[in-house]
Amino acid sequence: MTAVADWSRAHLAAWDRQQAAYINRREDRFGVMLDVLAETAPAGALVVDLACGPGSVSARVLDRFPGMTCVAVDLDPLLVELGRQALAGHGDRVEFHEADLWDPAWTRVLGGRRPHAVLSSTALHWLPADVLARVYRDAAAVLQPGGVLLNADHLRQPSGRPLFEELGRRDDAATQARDHAAGALTWDAWFAELVAHPHFALLAPERERRYAERPPNPDLGLDFHVAALRAAQFREAGPVWQHLDDYVVLAQR
């Protein structure tokens, strides 16, 4: 392994600790996703890691299922390069691509291949309603018949449930206080270390350009996601796991 790859692996581990500070029971969500994948996909499945960041989902799929391969897709050039370096030891079992989910052409990275599963974690909540609905249609169009989509994400609570909202806020605050006290980096500190590394620093201006005009996080809840998946012609859709306002949503093509 090169020095860059070794550093990247360590910084991916720091990413996981940083993310877990903002997402309570993060590994539980991954465990549910992988358990569903084990029951619904063949041993040699092709898995799309959608809005992959640095590849946390891909890493867990590759480690648990030695016959599976992953196509990891994200717009962020910094995170894609970090994942590419960190998971280089898996060879051709994983490939990283830069693509924009706002553009329906993102599916071209598959080169005509039909995945057995599309997995995403803590990413799709950034998409506005029209883009998210279209991404779900895109996923349905490329999936194998019977293939599954799994989205582990933070979804907004319906209005008029102040207790639910307050419990979610308290849980978030307690999780951050606990993990940051134990040494987990904040997002800002983690990102500052990434862009300070000479291998990644040159990608920072392009990342800034790509995200300059993106709108704020929309308020979309579970009901919207399920309805959008059903409208995209998934035959089943619904939550398979929940902790307060964090969910794993499953849909089958």
PDB file of C-alpha atoms in Angstrom:
ATOM      1  CA  MET A   1       0.000   0.000   0.000  1.00  0.00           C
ATOM      2  CA  THR A   2       1.214   3.524  -0.761  1.00  0.00           C
ATOM      3  CA  ALA A   3       1.556   6.215   1.872  1.00  0.00           C
ATOM      4  CA  VAL A   4      -1.515   7.991   0.426  1.00  0.00           C
ATOM      5  CA  ALA A   5      -3.576   4.797   0.600  1.00  0.00           C
ATOM      6  CA  ASP A   6      -2.500   4.149   4.195  1.00  0.00           C
ATOM      7  CA  TRP A   7      -3.384   7.709   5.202  1.00  0.00           C
ATOM      8  CA  SER A   8      -6.705   7.421   3.379  1.00  0.00           C
ATOM      9  CA  ARG A   9      -7.640   4.241   5.195  1.00  0.00           C
ATOM     10  CA  ALA A  10      -6.976   5.951   8.526  1.00  0.00           C
ATOM     11  CA  HIS A  11      -8.977   9.008   7.483  1.00  0.00           C
ATOM     12  CA  LEU A  12     -11.882   6.819   6.329  1.00  0.00           C
ATOM     13  CA  ALA A  13     -11.883   5.274   9.819  1.00  0.00           C
ATOM     14  CA  ALA A  14     -11.931   8.817  11.230  1.00  0.00           C
ATOM     15  CA  TRP A  15     -14.857   9.575   8.897  1.00  0.00           C
ATOM     16  CA  ASP A  16     -16.793   6.664  10.371  1.00  0.00           C
ATOM     17  CA  ARG A  17     -16.167   7.913  13.902  1.00  0.00           C
ATOM     18  CA  GLN A  18     -17.087  11.465  12.878  1.00  0.00           C
ATOM     19  CA  GLN A  19     -20.310  10.326  11.216  1.00  0.00           C
ATOM     20  CA  ALA A  20     -21.270   8.114  14.161  1.00  0.00           C
ATOM     21  CA  ALA A  21     -21.117  11.206  16.374  1.00  0.00           C
ATOM     22  CA  TYR A  22     -23.949  12.717  14.333  1.00  0.00           C
ATOM     23  CA  ILE A  23     -25.893   9.485  13.717  1.00  0.00           C
ATOM     24  CA  ASN A  24     -26.729   7.376  16.742  1.00  0.00           C
ATOM     25  CA  ARG A  25     -26.694   3.607  16.101  1.00  0.00           C
ATOM     26  CA  ARG A  26     -25.086   4.106  12.707  1.00  0.00           C
ATOM     27  CA  GLU A  27     -23.652   0.589  12.650  1.00  0.00           C
ATOM     28  CA  ASP A  28     -27.082  -0.836  13.459  1.00  0.00           C
ATOM     29  CA  ARG A  29     -28.383   0.750  10.253  1.00  0.00           C
ATOM     30  CA  PHE A  30     -25.560  -0.753   8.245  1.00  0.00           C
ATOM     31  CA  GLY A  31     -26.171  -4.138   9.838  1.00  0.00           C
ATOM     32  CA  VAL A  32     -29.832  -4.117   8.818  1.00  0.00           C
ATOM     33  CA  MET A  33     -28.919  -3.108   5.262  1.00  0.00           C
ATOM     34  CA  LEU A  34     -26.386  -5.919   4.947  1.00  0.00           C
ATOM     35  CA  ASP A  35     -28.775  -8.461   6.477  1.00  0.00           C
ATOM     36  CA  VAL A  36     -31.416  -7.547   3.881  1.00  0.00           C
ATOM     37  CA  LEU A  37     -28.786  -7.723   1.134  1.00  0.00           C
ATOM     38  CA  ALA A  38     -27.799 -11.209   2.297  1.00  0.00           C
ATOM     39  CA  GLU A  39     -31.398 -12.383   1.976  1.00  0.00           C
ATOM     40  CA  THR A  40     -32.259 -10.720  -1.340  1.00  0.00           C
ATOM     41  CA  ALA A  41     -29.133 -10.650  -3.533  1.00  0.00           C
ATOM     42  CA  PRO A  42     -27.032 -13.457  -5.027  1.00  0.00           C
ATOM     43  CA  ALA A  43     -23.527 -14.161  -3.760  1.00  0.00           C
ATOM     44  CA  GLY A  44     -22.001 -12.454  -6.799  1.00  0.00           C
ATOM     45  CA  ALA A  45     -24.257  -9.391  -6.758  1.00  0.00           C
ATOM     46  CA  LEU A  46     -23.379  -6.027  -8.248  1.00  0.00           C
ATOM     47  CA  VAL A  47     -24.182  -3.301  -5.707  1.00  0.00           C
ATOM     48  CA  VAL A  48     -24.434   0.434  -6.380  1.00  0.00           C
ATOM     49  CA  ASP A  49     -23.297   2.621  -3.483  1.00  0.00           C
ATOM     50  CA  LEU A  50     -25.340   5.720  -4.298  1.00  0.00           C
ATOM     51  CA  ALA A  51     -24.051   9.118  -3.110  1.00  0.00           C
ATOM     52  CA  CYS A  52     -21.254   7.071  -1.614  1.00  0.00           C
ATOM     53  CA  GLY A  53     -19.094   9.722   0.053  1.00  0.00           C
ATOM     54  CA  PRO A  54     -15.784   8.001   0.831  1.00  0.00           C
ATOM     55  CA  GLY A  55     -17.313   4.540   0.543  1.00  0.00           C
ATOM     56  CA  SER A  56     -18.472   3.467   4.001  1.00  0.00           C
ATOM     57  CA  VAL A  57     -21.267   1.326   2.538  1.00  0.00           C
ATOM     58  CA  SER A  58     -18.990  -0.205  -0.093  1.00  0.00           C
ATOM     59  CA  ALA A  59     -16.375  -1.070   2.534  1.00  0.00           C
ATOM     60  CA  ARG A  60     -18.901  -3.001   4.584  1.00  0.00           C
ATOM     61  CA  VAL A  61     -20.381  -4.811   1.571  1.00  0.00           C
ATOM     62  CA  LEU A  62     -16.933  -5.840   0.335  1.00  0.00           C
ATOM     63  CA  ASP A  63     -15.833  -7.035   3.771  1.00  0.00           C
ATOM     64  CA  ARG A  64     -18.937  -9.103   4.469  1.00  0.00           C
ATOM     65  CA  PHE A  65     -19.599 -10.509   0.980  1.00  0.00           C
ATOM     66  CA  PRO A  66     -16.381 -11.619  -0.743  1.00  0.00           C
ATOM     67  CA  GLY A  67     -18.193 -12.425  -4.006  1.00  0.00           C
ATOM     68  CA  MET A  68     -19.904  -9.059  -4.432  1.00  0.00           C
ATOM     69  CA  THR A  69     -18.687  -6.006  -6.324  1.00  0.00           C
ATOM     70  CA  CYS A  70     -19.535  -2.337  -5.823  1.00  0.00           C
ATOM     71  CA  VAL A  71     -19.937   0.693  -8.056  1.00  0.00           C
ATOM     72  CA  ALA A  72     -19.631   3.779  -5.853  1.00  0.00           C
ATOM     73  CA  VAL A  73     -21.042   7.065  -7.182  1.00  0.00           C
ATOM     74  CA  ASP A  74     -20.791  10.600  -5.790  1.00  0.00           C
ATOM     75  CA  LEU A  75     -20.436  14.198  -6.941  1.00  0.00           C
ATOM     76  CA  ASP A  76     -17.793  15.152  -4.373  1.00  0.00           C
ATOM     77  CA  PRO A  77     -14.330  14.745  -5.943  1.00  0.00           C
ATOM     78  CA  LEU A  78     -12.573  14.860  -2.573  1.00  0.00           C
ATOM     79  CA  LEU A  79     -14.630  12.086  -0.996  1.00  0.00           C
ATOM     80  CA  VAL A  80     -14.532   9.966  -4.141  1.00  0.00           C
ATOM     81  CA  GLU A  81     -10.743  10.149  -4.267  1.00  0.00           C
ATOM     82  CA  LEU A  82     -10.497   9.374  -0.554  1.00  0.00           C
ATOM     83  CA  GLY A  83     -12.639   6.279  -1.049  1.00  0.00           C
ATOM     84  CA  ARG A  84     -10.706   5.234  -4.136  1.00  0.00           C
ATOM     85  CA  GLN A  85      -7.455   5.373  -2.202  1.00  0.00           C
ATOM     86  CA  ALA A  86      -8.804   3.875   1.030  1.00  0.00           C
ATOM     87  CA  LEU A  87     -10.423   0.858  -0.668  1.00  0.00           C
ATOM     88  CA  ALA A  88      -7.682   0.267  -3.230  1.00  0.00           C
ATOM     89  CA  GLY A  89      -6.833  -3.012  -1.534  1.00  0.00           C
ATOM     90  CA  HIS A  90     -10.091  -4.505  -2.843  1.00  0.00           C
ATOM     91  CA  GLY A  91      -8.808  -4.191  -6.408  1.00  0.00           C
ATOM     92  CA  ASP A  92     -11.362  -4.426  -9.191  1.00  0.00           C
ATOM     93  CA  ARG A  93     -14.145  -5.424  -6.801  1.00  0.00           C
ATOM     94  CA  VAL A  94     -14.898  -1.717  -6.331  1.00  0.00           C
ATOM     95  CA  GLU A  95     -14.888   1.231  -8.695  1.00  0.00           C
ATOM     96  CA  PHE A  96     -15.506   4.873  -7.847  1.00  0.00           C
ATOM     97  CA  HIS A  97     -17.146   7.331 -10.239  1.00  0.00           C
ATOM     98  CA  GLU A  98     -17.876  11.041 -10.067  1.00  0.00           C
ATOM     99  CA  ALA A  99     -21.440  11.723 -11.203  1.00  0.00           C
ATOM    100  CA  ASP A 100     -24.173  14.207 -10.368  1.00  0.00           C
ATOM    101  CA  LEU A 101     -27.516  12.745  -9.287  1.00  0.00           C
ATOM    102  CA  TRP A 102     -29.176  15.949 -10.499  1.00  0.00           C
ATOM    103  CA  ASP A 103     -28.310  14.739 -14.006  1.00  0.00           C
ATOM    104  CA  PRO A 104     -30.255  11.666 -15.231  1.00  0.00           C
ATOM    105  CA  ALA A 105     -27.110  10.631 -17.107  1.00  0.00           C
ATOM    106  CA  TRP A 106     -25.532   9.463 -13.830  1.00  0.00           C
ATOM    107  CA  THR A 107     -26.601   5.908 -14.663  1.00  0.00           C
ATOM    108  CA  ARG A 108     -24.071   5.838 -17.514  1.00  0.00           C
ATOM    109  CA  VAL A 109     -21.389   4.918 -14.992  1.00  0.00           C
ATOM    110  CA  LEU A 110     -22.918   1.434 -15.000  1.00  0.00           C
ATOM    111  CA  GLY A 111     -22.057   0.920 -18.656  1.00  0.00           C
ATOM    112  CA  GLY A 112     -25.292  -0.977 -19.208  1.00  0.00           C
ATOM    113  CA  ARG A 113     -24.831  -3.288 -16.214  1.00  0.00           C
ATOM    114  CA  ARG A 114     -27.912  -4.144 -14.139  1.00  0.00           C
ATOM    115  CA  PRO A 115     -27.199  -4.077 -10.392  1.00  0.00           C
ATOM    116  CA  HIS A 116     -28.918  -6.355  -7.928  1.00  0.00           C
ATOM    117  CA  ALA A 117     -29.052  -3.657  -5.245  1.00  0.00           C
ATOM    118  CA  VAL A 118     -28.770   0.096  -4.769  1.00  0.00           C
ATOM    119  CA  LEU A 119     -27.685   1.186  -1.293  1.00  0.00           C
ATOM    120  CA  SER A 120     -27.378   4.691   0.124  1.00  0.00           C
ATOM    121  CA  SER A 121     -26.652   6.129   3.558  1.00  0.00           C
ATOM    122  CA  THR A 122     -27.102   9.639   4.946  1.00  0.00           C
ATOM    123  CA  ALA A 123     -27.094  11.340   1.563  1.00  0.00           C
ATOM    124  CA  LEU A 124     -30.373  11.369  -0.338  1.00  0.00           C
ATOM    125  CA  HIS A 125     -32.042  13.719   2.157  1.00  0.00           C
ATOM    126  CA  TRP A 126     -30.041  16.500   0.491  1.00  0.00           C
ATOM    127  CA  LEU A 127     -31.969  16.119  -2.771  1.00  0.00           C
ATOM    128  CA  PRO A 128     -35.051  18.273  -3.464  1.00  0.00           C
ATOM    129  CA  ALA A 129     -38.318  16.438  -3.984  1.00  0.00           C
ATOM    130  CA  ASP A 130     -38.325  16.445  -7.791  1.00  0.00           C
ATOM    131  CA  VAL A 131     -34.710  15.272  -8.053  1.00  0.00           C
ATOM    132  CA  LEU A 132     -35.172  12.574  -5.404  1.00  0.00           C
ATOM    133  CA  ALA A 133     -38.293  11.215  -7.121  1.00  0.00           C
ATOM    134  CA  ARG A 134     -36.431  11.054 -10.418  1.00  0.00           C
ATOM    135  CA  VAL A 135     -33.409   9.348  -8.822  1.00  0.00           C
ATOM    136  CA  TYR A 136     -35.739   6.677  -7.483  1.00  0.00           C
ATOM    137  CA  ARG A 137     -37.116   6.226 -11.013  1.00  0.00           C
ATOM    138  CA  ASP A 138     -33.558   6.000 -12.343  1.00  0.00           C
ATOM    139  CA  ALA A 139     -32.731   3.317  -9.797  1.00  0.00           C
ATOM    140  CA  ALA A 140     -35.851   1.334 -10.651  1.00  0.00           C
ATOM    141  CA  ALA A 141     -34.957   1.484 -14.337  1.00  0.00           C
ATOM    142  CA  VAL A 142     -31.477  -0.002 -13.882  1.00  0.00           C
ATOM    143  CA  LEU A 143     -32.152  -2.575 -11.160  1.00  0.00           C
ATOM    144  CA  GLN A 144     -32.515  -6.245 -11.943  1.00  0.00           C
ATOM    145  CA  PRO A 145     -36.085  -7.549 -11.548  1.00  0.00           C
ATOM    146  CA  GLY A 146     -36.471  -8.340  -7.874  1.00  0.00           C
ATOM    147  CA  GLY A 147     -33.551  -6.084  -6.991  1.00  0.00           C
ATOM    148  CA  VAL A 148     -33.687  -3.918  -3.886  1.00  0.00           C
ATOM    149  CA  LEU A 149     -33.042  -0.324  -2.913  1.00  0.00           C
ATOM    150  CA  LEU A 150     -32.044   0.431   0.671  1.00  0.00           C
ATOM    151  CA  ASN A 151     -31.831   4.003   1.933  1.00  0.00           C
ATOM    152  CA  ALA A 152     -30.526   4.561   5.470  1.00  0.00           C
ATOM    153  CA  ASP A 153     -31.150   8.190   6.246  1.00  0.00           C
ATOM    154  CA  HIS A 154     -32.349  10.922   8.551  1.00  0.00           C
ATOM    155  CA  LEU A 155     -35.930  11.732   7.556  1.00  0.00           C
ATOM    156  CA  ARG A 156     -38.008  14.614   8.812  1.00  0.00           C
ATOM    157  CA  GLN A 157     -40.777  13.972  11.312  1.00  0.00           C
ATOM    158  CA  PRO A 158     -44.306  14.972  10.262  1.00  0.00           C
ATOM    159  CA  SER A 159     -45.396  18.341  11.568  1.00  0.00           C
ATOM    160  CA  GLY A 160     -47.548  18.340  14.663  1.00  0.00           C
ATOM    161  CA  ARG A 161     -45.391  15.855  16.614  1.00  0.00           C
ATOM    162  CA  PRO A 162     -43.411  18.079  18.986  1.00  0.00           C
ATOM    163  CA  LEU A 163     -42.500  15.218  21.338  1.00  0.00           C
ATOM    164  CA  PHE A 164     -41.065  13.173  18.461  1.00  0.00           C
ATOM    165  CA  GLU A 165     -39.069  16.172  17.262  1.00  0.00           C
ATOM    166  CA  GLU A 166     -37.774  16.967  20.729  1.00  0.00           C
ATOM    167  CA  LEU A 167     -36.685  13.366  21.367  1.00  0.00           C
ATOM    168  CA  GLY A 168     -34.765  13.394  18.093  1.00  0.00           C
ATOM    169  CA  ARG A 169     -33.008  16.645  18.995  1.00  0.00           C
ATOM    170  CA  ARG A 170     -32.078  15.364  22.441  1.00  0.00           C
ATOM    171  CA  ASP A 171     -30.758  12.107  21.012  1.00  0.00           C
ATOM    172  CA  ASP A 172     -28.643  13.985  18.463  1.00  0.00           C
ATOM    173  CA  ALA A 173     -27.198  16.282  21.134  1.00  0.00           C
ATOM    174  CA  ALA A 174     -26.397  13.418  23.517  1.00  0.00           C
ATOM    175  CA  THR A 175     -24.738  11.380  20.785  1.00  0.00           C
ATOM    176  CA  GLN A 176     -22.534  14.282  19.693  1.00  0.00           C
ATOM    177  CA  ALA A 177     -21.569  15.166  23.267  1.00  0.00           C
ATOM    178  CA  ARG A 178     -20.627  11.545  24.029  1.00  0.00           C
ATOM    179  CA  ASP A 179     -18.635  10.850  20.876  1.00  0.00           C
ATOM    180  CA  HIS A 180     -16.866  14.204  20.660  1.00  0.00           C
ATOM    181  CA  ALA A 181     -15.796  13.808  24.292  1.00  0.00           C
ATOM    182  CA  ALA A 182     -14.394  10.392  23.318  1.00  0.00           C
ATOM    183  CA  GLY A 183     -12.281  11.946  20.556  1.00  0.00           C
ATOM    184  CA  ALA A 184     -14.425  11.856  17.418  1.00  0.00           C
ATOM    185  CA  LEU A 185     -13.724  14.798  15.142  1.00  0.00           C
ATOM    186  CA  THR A 186     -16.348  17.321  14.177  1.00  0.00           C
ATOM    187  CA  TRP A 187     -17.219  17.536  10.485  1.00  0.00           C
ATOM    188  CA  ASP A 188     -15.262  20.791  10.134  1.00  0.00           C
ATOM    189  CA  ALA A 189     -12.152  19.379  11.810  1.00  0.00           C
ATOM    190  CA  TRP A 190     -12.279  16.173   9.779  1.00  0.00           C
ATOM    191  CA  PHE A 191     -12.671  18.066   6.518  1.00  0.00           C
ATOM    192  CA  ALA A 192      -9.863  20.475   7.405  1.00  0.00           C
ATOM    193  CA  GLU A 193      -7.492  17.528   7.820  1.00  0.00           C
ATOM    194  CA  LEU A 194      -8.550  16.155   4.437  1.00  0.00           C
ATOM    195  CA  VAL A 195      -7.955  19.348   2.481  1.00  0.00           C
ATOM    196  CA  ALA A 196      -4.648  19.929   4.290  1.00  0.00           C
ATOM    197  CA  HIS A 197      -3.239  16.721   2.794  1.00  0.00           C
ATOM    198  CA  PRO A 198      -1.282  17.551  -0.376  1.00  0.00           C
ATOM    199  CA  HIS A 199      -2.811  14.685  -2.370  1.00  0.00           C
ATOM    200  CA  PHE A 200      -6.335  16.022  -1.807  1.00  0.00           C
ATOM    201  CA  ALA A 201      -5.788  19.773  -1.546  1.00  0.00           C
ATOM    202  CA  LEU A 202      -5.906  20.344  -5.310  1.00  0.00           C
ATOM    203  CA  LEU A 203      -9.443  18.927  -5.472  1.00  0.00           C
ATOM    204  CA  ALA A 204     -10.897  21.391  -2.955  1.00  0.00           C
ATOM    205  CA  PRO A 205     -11.612  24.253  -5.434  1.00  0.00           C
ATOM    206  CA  GLU A 206     -13.512  21.907  -7.760  1.00  0.00           C
ATOM    207  CA  ARG A 207     -15.578  20.619  -4.862  1.00  0.00           C
ATOM    208  CA  GLU A 208     -16.428  24.177  -3.852  1.00  0.00           C
ATOM    209  CA  ARG A 209     -17.461  25.011  -7.413  1.00  0.00           C
ATOM    210  CA  ARG A 210     -19.752  21.990  -7.704  1.00  0.00           C
ATOM    211  CA  TYR A 211     -21.632  22.715  -4.497  1.00  0.00           C
ATOM    212  CA  ALA A 212     -21.791  26.505  -4.771  1.00  0.00           C
ATOM    213  CA  GLU A 213     -25.368  26.727  -6.050  1.00  0.00           C
ATOM    214  CA  ARG A 214     -26.995  23.782  -4.279  1.00  0.00           C
ATOM    215  CA  PRO A 215     -30.211  24.544  -2.346  1.00  0.00           C
ATOM    216  CA  PRO A 216     -30.614  23.880   1.395  1.00  0.00           C
ATOM    217  CA  ASN A 217     -31.662  20.536   2.810  1.00  0.00           C
ATOM    218  CA  PRO A 218     -35.404  19.977   2.085  1.00  0.00           C
ATOM    219  CA  ASP A 219     -37.909  18.787   4.677  1.00  0.00           C
ATOM    220  CA  LEU A 220     -38.992  15.395   3.324  1.00  0.00           C
ATOM    221  CA  GLY A 221     -40.340  12.666   5.573  1.00  0.00           C
ATOM    222  CA  LEU A 222     -40.860   8.935   5.425  1.00  0.00           C
ATOM    223  CA  ASP A 223     -44.244   9.205   3.713  1.00  0.00           C
ATOM    224  CA  PHE A 224     -42.738  11.126   0.798  1.00  0.00           C
ATOM    225  CA  HIS A 225     -39.941   8.588   0.302  1.00  0.00           C
ATOM    226  CA  VAL A 226     -42.322   5.633   0.339  1.00  0.00           C
ATOM    227  CA  ALA A 227     -44.766   7.329  -2.034  1.00  0.00           C
ATOM    228  CA  ALA A 228     -41.951   8.305  -4.417  1.00  0.00           C
ATOM    229  CA  LEU A 229     -40.641   4.746  -4.455  1.00  0.00           C
ATOM    230  CA  ARG A 230     -44.076   3.334  -5.208  1.00  0.00           C
ATOM    231  CA  ALA A 231     -44.564   5.919  -7.965  1.00  0.00           C
ATOM    232  CA  ALA A 232     -41.201   4.784  -9.384  1.00  0.00           C
ATOM    233  CA  GLN A 233     -42.754   1.325  -9.841  1.00  0.00           C
ATOM    234  CA  PHE A 234     -41.127  -0.423  -6.906  1.00  0.00           C
ATOM    235  CA  ARG A 235     -43.623  -3.128  -5.994  1.00  0.00           C
ATOM    236  CA  GLU A 236     -42.982  -2.862  -2.243  1.00  0.00           C
ATOM    237  CA  ALA A 237     -41.637   0.004  -0.167  1.00  0.00           C
ATOM    238  CA  GLY A 238     -41.474   0.801   3.532  1.00  0.00           C
ATOM    239  CA  PRO A 239     -39.240   1.094   6.600  1.00  0.00           C
ATOM    240  CA  VAL A 240     -37.417  -2.000   7.909  1.00  0.00           C
ATOM    241  CA  TRP A 241     -35.661  -0.180  10.775  1.00  0.00           C
ATOM    242  CA  GLN A 242     -36.180   2.985  12.782  1.00  0.00           C
ATOM    243  CA  HIS A 243     -34.533   4.837  15.631  1.00  0.00           C
ATOM    244  CA  LEU A 244     -36.473   8.046  16.277  1.00  0.00           C
ATOM    245  CA  ASP A 245     -36.048  10.047  13.036  1.00  0.00           C
ATOM    246  CA  ASP A 246     -33.439   7.749  11.467  1.00  0.00           C
ATOM    247  CA  TYR A 247     -34.736   5.038   9.147  1.00  0.00           C
ATOM    248  CA  VAL A 248     -33.736   2.283   6.784  1.00  0.00           C
ATOM    249  CA  VAL A 249     -36.233   2.291   3.914  1.00  0.00           C
ATOM    250  CA  LEU A 250     -36.451  -0.810   1.720  1.00  0.00           C
ATOM    251  CA  ALA A 251     -37.993  -1.106  -1.721  1.00  0.00           C
ATOM    252  CA  GLN A 252     -38.068  -4.031  -4.151  1.00  0.00           C
ATOM    253  CA  ARG A 253     -38.230  -3.705  -7.909  1.00  0.00           C
TER     254      ARG A 253
END
